[in-house]
């Protein structure tokens, strides 16, 4: 899909604040509220806008501990990789997952209440899959930036 200057302006605005009204967005983009609403609908239907979400404070919901785990699988077979991807998608504690190149096969962001819950998670999730060769964990000491916003040139 080709994005014009107005589309890009709208995308930048909704990435910063997805609660802006179509009237407010229209003012920013030089459109009527109705025209703005049509563009946003088109961007959503085309999959350019994948989701409208809120960033929630982990501390506010009792999940202050974030872990980054690098996971290495036993073999690079498509069925093993696909099975692991499906397991990741079904697991609510895993906030994000990336299939990567390099020493590890996946990098996971995991949300837990405390170290006890993380140990339970590792015993349940990592031990359950015999195709996992190993994993390494890093504890997040400070969430410096939490964003899904992409830089979009207007």
PDB file of C-alpha atoms in Angstrom:
ATOM      1  CA  UNK A   1       0.000   0.000   0.000  1.00  0.00           C
ATOM      2  CA  UNK A   2       1.348   3.422  -0.926  1.00  0.00           C
ATOM      3  CA  UNK A   3       1.244   5.864   1.955  1.00  0.00           C
ATOM      4  CA  UNK A   4       0.972   9.552   1.146  1.00  0.00           C
ATOM      5  CA  UNK A   5       2.004  12.482   3.348  1.00  0.00           C
ATOM      6  CA  UNK A   6      -1.424  12.648   5.019  1.00  0.00           C
ATOM      7  CA  UNK A   7      -1.403   8.908   5.830  1.00  0.00           C
ATOM      8  CA  UNK A   8       2.041   9.298   7.375  1.00  0.00           C
ATOM      9  CA  UNK A   9       0.931  12.309   9.398  1.00  0.00           C
ATOM     10  CA  UNK A  10      -2.065  10.347  10.712  1.00  0.00           C
ATOM     11  CA  UNK A  11       0.096   7.334  11.561  1.00  0.00           C
ATOM     12  CA  UNK A  12       2.564   9.480  13.509  1.00  0.00           C
ATOM     13  CA  UNK A  13      -0.290  11.088  15.435  1.00  0.00           C
ATOM     14  CA  UNK A  14      -2.088   7.851  16.382  1.00  0.00           C
ATOM     15  CA  UNK A  15       1.206   6.263  17.442  1.00  0.00           C
ATOM     16  CA  UNK A  16       1.681   9.099  19.932  1.00  0.00           C
ATOM     17  CA  UNK A  17      -1.934   9.136  21.154  1.00  0.00           C
ATOM     18  CA  UNK A  18      -4.577   6.740  19.854  1.00  0.00           C
ATOM     19  CA  UNK A  19      -7.305   8.551  21.798  1.00  0.00           C
ATOM     20  CA  UNK A  20      -7.299  11.603  19.522  1.00  0.00           C
ATOM     21  CA  UNK A  21     -10.710  12.163  17.967  1.00  0.00           C
ATOM     22  CA  UNK A  22     -11.101  12.076  14.199  1.00  0.00           C
ATOM     23  CA  UNK A  23     -11.792  15.812  14.429  1.00  0.00           C
ATOM     24  CA  UNK A  24      -8.456  16.420  16.188  1.00  0.00           C
ATOM     25  CA  UNK A  25      -6.647  14.138  13.756  1.00  0.00           C
ATOM     26  CA  UNK A  26      -8.343  15.872  10.842  1.00  0.00           C
ATOM     27  CA  UNK A  27      -7.074  19.240  12.067  1.00  0.00           C
ATOM     28  CA  UNK A  28      -3.519  17.883  12.252  1.00  0.00           C
ATOM     29  CA  UNK A  29      -3.740  16.368   8.767  1.00  0.00           C
ATOM     30  CA  UNK A  30      -5.809  19.073   7.074  1.00  0.00           C
ATOM     31  CA  UNK A  31      -8.850  16.826   6.558  1.00  0.00           C
ATOM     32  CA  UNK A  32     -12.465  16.749   7.629  1.00  0.00           C
ATOM     33  CA  UNK A  33     -13.310  14.358  10.460  1.00  0.00           C
ATOM     34  CA  UNK A  34     -15.179  12.123   7.987  1.00  0.00           C
ATOM     35  CA  UNK A  35     -12.266  11.978   5.534  1.00  0.00           C
ATOM     36  CA  UNK A  36      -9.925  11.239   8.416  1.00  0.00           C
ATOM     37  CA  UNK A  37     -12.179   8.430   9.633  1.00  0.00           C
ATOM     38  CA  UNK A  38     -12.237   6.882   6.120  1.00  0.00           C
ATOM     39  CA  UNK A  39      -8.438   6.987   5.907  1.00  0.00           C
ATOM     40  CA  UNK A  40      -8.014   5.370   9.317  1.00  0.00           C
ATOM     41  CA  UNK A  41     -10.510   2.648   8.350  1.00  0.00           C
ATOM     42  CA  UNK A  42      -8.555   1.997   5.128  1.00  0.00           C
ATOM     43  CA  UNK A  43      -5.241   1.866   7.048  1.00  0.00           C
ATOM     44  CA  UNK A  44      -6.711  -0.643   9.512  1.00  0.00           C
ATOM     45  CA  UNK A  45      -8.269  -2.821   6.810  1.00  0.00           C
ATOM     46  CA  UNK A  46      -4.977  -2.867   4.883  1.00  0.00           C
ATOM     47  CA  UNK A  47      -3.119  -3.993   8.017  1.00  0.00           C
ATOM     48  CA  UNK A  48      -0.984  -0.839   8.195  1.00  0.00           C
ATOM     49  CA  UNK A  49      -2.491  -0.206  11.631  1.00  0.00           C
ATOM     50  CA  UNK A  50      -2.289  -3.612  13.285  1.00  0.00           C
ATOM     51  CA  UNK A  51      -3.831  -2.722  16.668  1.00  0.00           C
ATOM     52  CA  UNK A  52      -4.981   0.128  18.855  1.00  0.00           C
ATOM     53  CA  UNK A  53      -3.490  -0.470  22.296  1.00  0.00           C
ATOM     54  CA  UNK A  54      -2.653   1.213  25.583  1.00  0.00           C
ATOM     55  CA  UNK A  55       0.729   0.878  27.279  1.00  0.00           C
ATOM     56  CA  UNK A  56       0.031  -0.344  30.827  1.00  0.00           C
ATOM     57  CA  UNK A  57       2.366   0.184  33.770  1.00  0.00           C
ATOM     58  CA  UNK A  58       3.670  -3.226  34.936  1.00  0.00           C
ATOM     59  CA  UNK A  59       3.884  -1.945  38.527  1.00  0.00           C
ATOM     60  CA  UNK A  60       0.264  -0.756  38.480  1.00  0.00           C
ATOM     61  CA  UNK A  61      -0.996  -4.265  37.699  1.00  0.00           C
ATOM     62  CA  UNK A  62       1.353  -6.143  40.032  1.00  0.00           C
ATOM     63  CA  UNK A  63       3.790  -7.422  37.418  1.00  0.00           C
ATOM     64  CA  UNK A  64       6.872  -5.290  38.045  1.00  0.00           C
ATOM     65  CA  UNK A  65       9.466  -7.823  36.933  1.00  0.00           C
ATOM     66  CA  UNK A  66      10.400  -8.072  33.250  1.00  0.00           C
ATOM     67  CA  UNK A  67      12.761 -10.701  31.932  1.00  0.00           C
ATOM     68  CA  UNK A  68      14.487 -11.004  28.585  1.00  0.00           C
ATOM     69  CA  UNK A  69      15.208 -14.591  27.660  1.00  0.00           C
ATOM     70  CA  UNK A  70      17.243 -15.857  24.744  1.00  0.00           C
ATOM     71  CA  UNK A  71      16.124 -19.323  23.685  1.00  0.00           C
ATOM     72  CA  UNK A  72      18.057 -21.818  21.595  1.00  0.00           C
ATOM     73  CA  UNK A  73      16.253 -24.749  20.000  1.00  0.00           C
ATOM     74  CA  UNK A  74      17.790 -28.197  19.466  1.00  0.00           C
ATOM     75  CA  UNK A  75      17.373 -28.185  15.694  1.00  0.00           C
ATOM     76  CA  UNK A  76      16.517 -25.725  12.923  1.00  0.00           C
ATOM     77  CA  UNK A  77      13.556 -27.636  11.549  1.00  0.00           C
ATOM     78  CA  UNK A  78      10.485 -25.765  10.361  1.00  0.00           C
ATOM     79  CA  UNK A  79       8.065 -27.944  12.361  1.00  0.00           C
ATOM     80  CA  UNK A  80      10.006 -27.350  15.611  1.00  0.00           C
ATOM     81  CA  UNK A  81      10.192 -23.602  14.993  1.00  0.00           C
ATOM     82  CA  UNK A  82       6.476 -23.431  14.130  1.00  0.00           C
ATOM     83  CA  UNK A  83       5.524 -25.451  17.217  1.00  0.00           C
ATOM     84  CA  UNK A  84       7.559 -23.134  19.438  1.00  0.00           C
ATOM     85  CA  UNK A  85       6.001 -20.037  17.828  1.00  0.00           C
ATOM     86  CA  UNK A  86       2.526 -21.432  18.538  1.00  0.00           C
ATOM     87  CA  UNK A  87       3.443 -22.111  22.174  1.00  0.00           C
ATOM     88  CA  UNK A  88       4.749 -18.565  22.546  1.00  0.00           C
ATOM     89  CA  UNK A  89       1.537 -17.096  21.105  1.00  0.00           C
ATOM     90  CA  UNK A  90      -0.544 -19.102  23.622  1.00  0.00           C
ATOM     91  CA  UNK A  91       1.475 -17.972  26.658  1.00  0.00           C
ATOM     92  CA  UNK A  92       0.196 -14.745  28.260  1.00  0.00           C
ATOM     93  CA  UNK A  93       3.358 -14.105  30.313  1.00  0.00           C
ATOM     94  CA  UNK A  94       5.308 -13.661  27.067  1.00  0.00           C
ATOM     95  CA  UNK A  95       4.707 -10.064  26.031  1.00  0.00           C
ATOM     96  CA  UNK A  96       6.802 -10.118  22.885  1.00  0.00           C
ATOM     97  CA  UNK A  97       8.848 -12.650  20.970  1.00  0.00           C
ATOM     98  CA  UNK A  98      11.282 -12.329  18.117  1.00  0.00           C
ATOM     99  CA  UNK A  99      12.638 -15.095  15.900  1.00  0.00           C
ATOM    100  CA  UNK A 100      16.239 -13.933  15.393  1.00  0.00           C
ATOM    101  CA  UNK A 101      19.574 -14.733  13.806  1.00  0.00           C
ATOM    102  CA  UNK A 102      22.759 -15.220  15.780  1.00  0.00           C
ATOM    103  CA  UNK A 103      23.509 -17.362  18.825  1.00  0.00           C
ATOM    104  CA  UNK A 104      19.873 -17.650  19.960  1.00  0.00           C
ATOM    105  CA  UNK A 105      16.801 -18.584  17.962  1.00  0.00           C
ATOM    106  CA  UNK A 106      14.281 -16.453  19.894  1.00  0.00           C
ATOM    107  CA  UNK A 107      14.320 -13.450  22.202  1.00  0.00           C
ATOM    108  CA  UNK A 108      11.354 -13.263  24.590  1.00  0.00           C
ATOM    109  CA  UNK A 109      10.081 -10.502  26.876  1.00  0.00           C
ATOM    110  CA  UNK A 110       8.412 -12.106  29.875  1.00  0.00           C
ATOM    111  CA  UNK A 111       6.275 -10.408  32.533  1.00  0.00           C
ATOM    112  CA  UNK A 112       6.085 -11.860  36.056  1.00  0.00           C
ATOM    113  CA  UNK A 113       5.199 -10.758  39.586  1.00  0.00           C
ATOM    114  CA  UNK A 114       8.420 -11.955  41.204  1.00  0.00           C
ATOM    115  CA  UNK A 115      11.297 -14.421  40.963  1.00  0.00           C
ATOM    116  CA  UNK A 116       9.164 -17.227  42.397  1.00  0.00           C
ATOM    117  CA  UNK A 117       6.694 -16.836  39.538  1.00  0.00           C
ATOM    118  CA  UNK A 118       9.560 -16.694  37.017  1.00  0.00           C
ATOM    119  CA  UNK A 119      10.987 -19.945  38.372  1.00  0.00           C
ATOM    120  CA  UNK A 120       7.523 -21.532  38.024  1.00  0.00           C
ATOM    121  CA  UNK A 121       7.304 -20.169  34.490  1.00  0.00           C
ATOM    122  CA  UNK A 122      10.682 -21.639  33.515  1.00  0.00           C
ATOM    123  CA  UNK A 123       9.797 -25.023  35.004  1.00  0.00           C
ATOM    124  CA  UNK A 124       6.479 -25.040  33.180  1.00  0.00           C
ATOM    125  CA  UNK A 125       7.253 -23.392  29.841  1.00  0.00           C
ATOM    126  CA  UNK A 126      10.911 -24.197  29.114  1.00  0.00           C
ATOM    127  CA  UNK A 127      10.896 -27.690  30.630  1.00  0.00           C
ATOM    128  CA  UNK A 128       7.697 -28.609  28.766  1.00  0.00           C
ATOM    129  CA  UNK A 129       9.319 -28.311  25.339  1.00  0.00           C
ATOM    130  CA  UNK A 130      11.950 -30.960  24.709  1.00  0.00           C
ATOM    131  CA  UNK A 131      13.073 -29.085  21.587  1.00  0.00           C
ATOM    132  CA  UNK A 132      14.617 -26.308  23.720  1.00  0.00           C
ATOM    133  CA  UNK A 133      18.368 -26.756  23.939  1.00  0.00           C
ATOM    134  CA  UNK A 134      18.801 -23.959  26.462  1.00  0.00           C
ATOM    135  CA  UNK A 135      17.860 -20.458  27.534  1.00  0.00           C
ATOM    136  CA  UNK A 136      19.555 -17.493  29.175  1.00  0.00           C
ATOM    137  CA  UNK A 137      17.747 -14.865  31.205  1.00  0.00           C
ATOM    138  CA  UNK A 138      18.436 -11.191  31.761  1.00  0.00           C
ATOM    139  CA  UNK A 139      16.488  -9.288  34.424  1.00  0.00           C
ATOM    140  CA  UNK A 140      15.300  -5.818  33.371  1.00  0.00           C
ATOM    141  CA  UNK A 141      16.448  -3.351  36.032  1.00  0.00           C
ATOM    142  CA  UNK A 142      14.709  -0.279  34.544  1.00  0.00           C
ATOM    143  CA  UNK A 143      12.241   0.072  31.693  1.00  0.00           C
ATOM    144  CA  UNK A 144      13.812   3.100  30.037  1.00  0.00           C
ATOM    145  CA  UNK A 145      11.434   3.239  27.075  1.00  0.00           C
ATOM    146  CA  UNK A 146       8.260   1.319  26.280  1.00  0.00           C
ATOM    147  CA  UNK A 147       6.991   1.981  22.798  1.00  0.00           C
ATOM    148  CA  UNK A 148       5.787   0.269  19.676  1.00  0.00           C
ATOM    149  CA  UNK A 149       5.953   3.504  17.679  1.00  0.00           C
ATOM    150  CA  UNK A 150       7.863   3.312  14.398  1.00  0.00           C
ATOM    151  CA  UNK A 151       9.687   6.353  13.043  1.00  0.00           C
ATOM    152  CA  UNK A 152       7.668   7.457   9.969  1.00  0.00           C
ATOM    153  CA  UNK A 153       8.972  10.172   7.693  1.00  0.00           C
ATOM    154  CA  UNK A 154       6.286  12.611   6.670  1.00  0.00           C
TER     155      UNK A 154
END
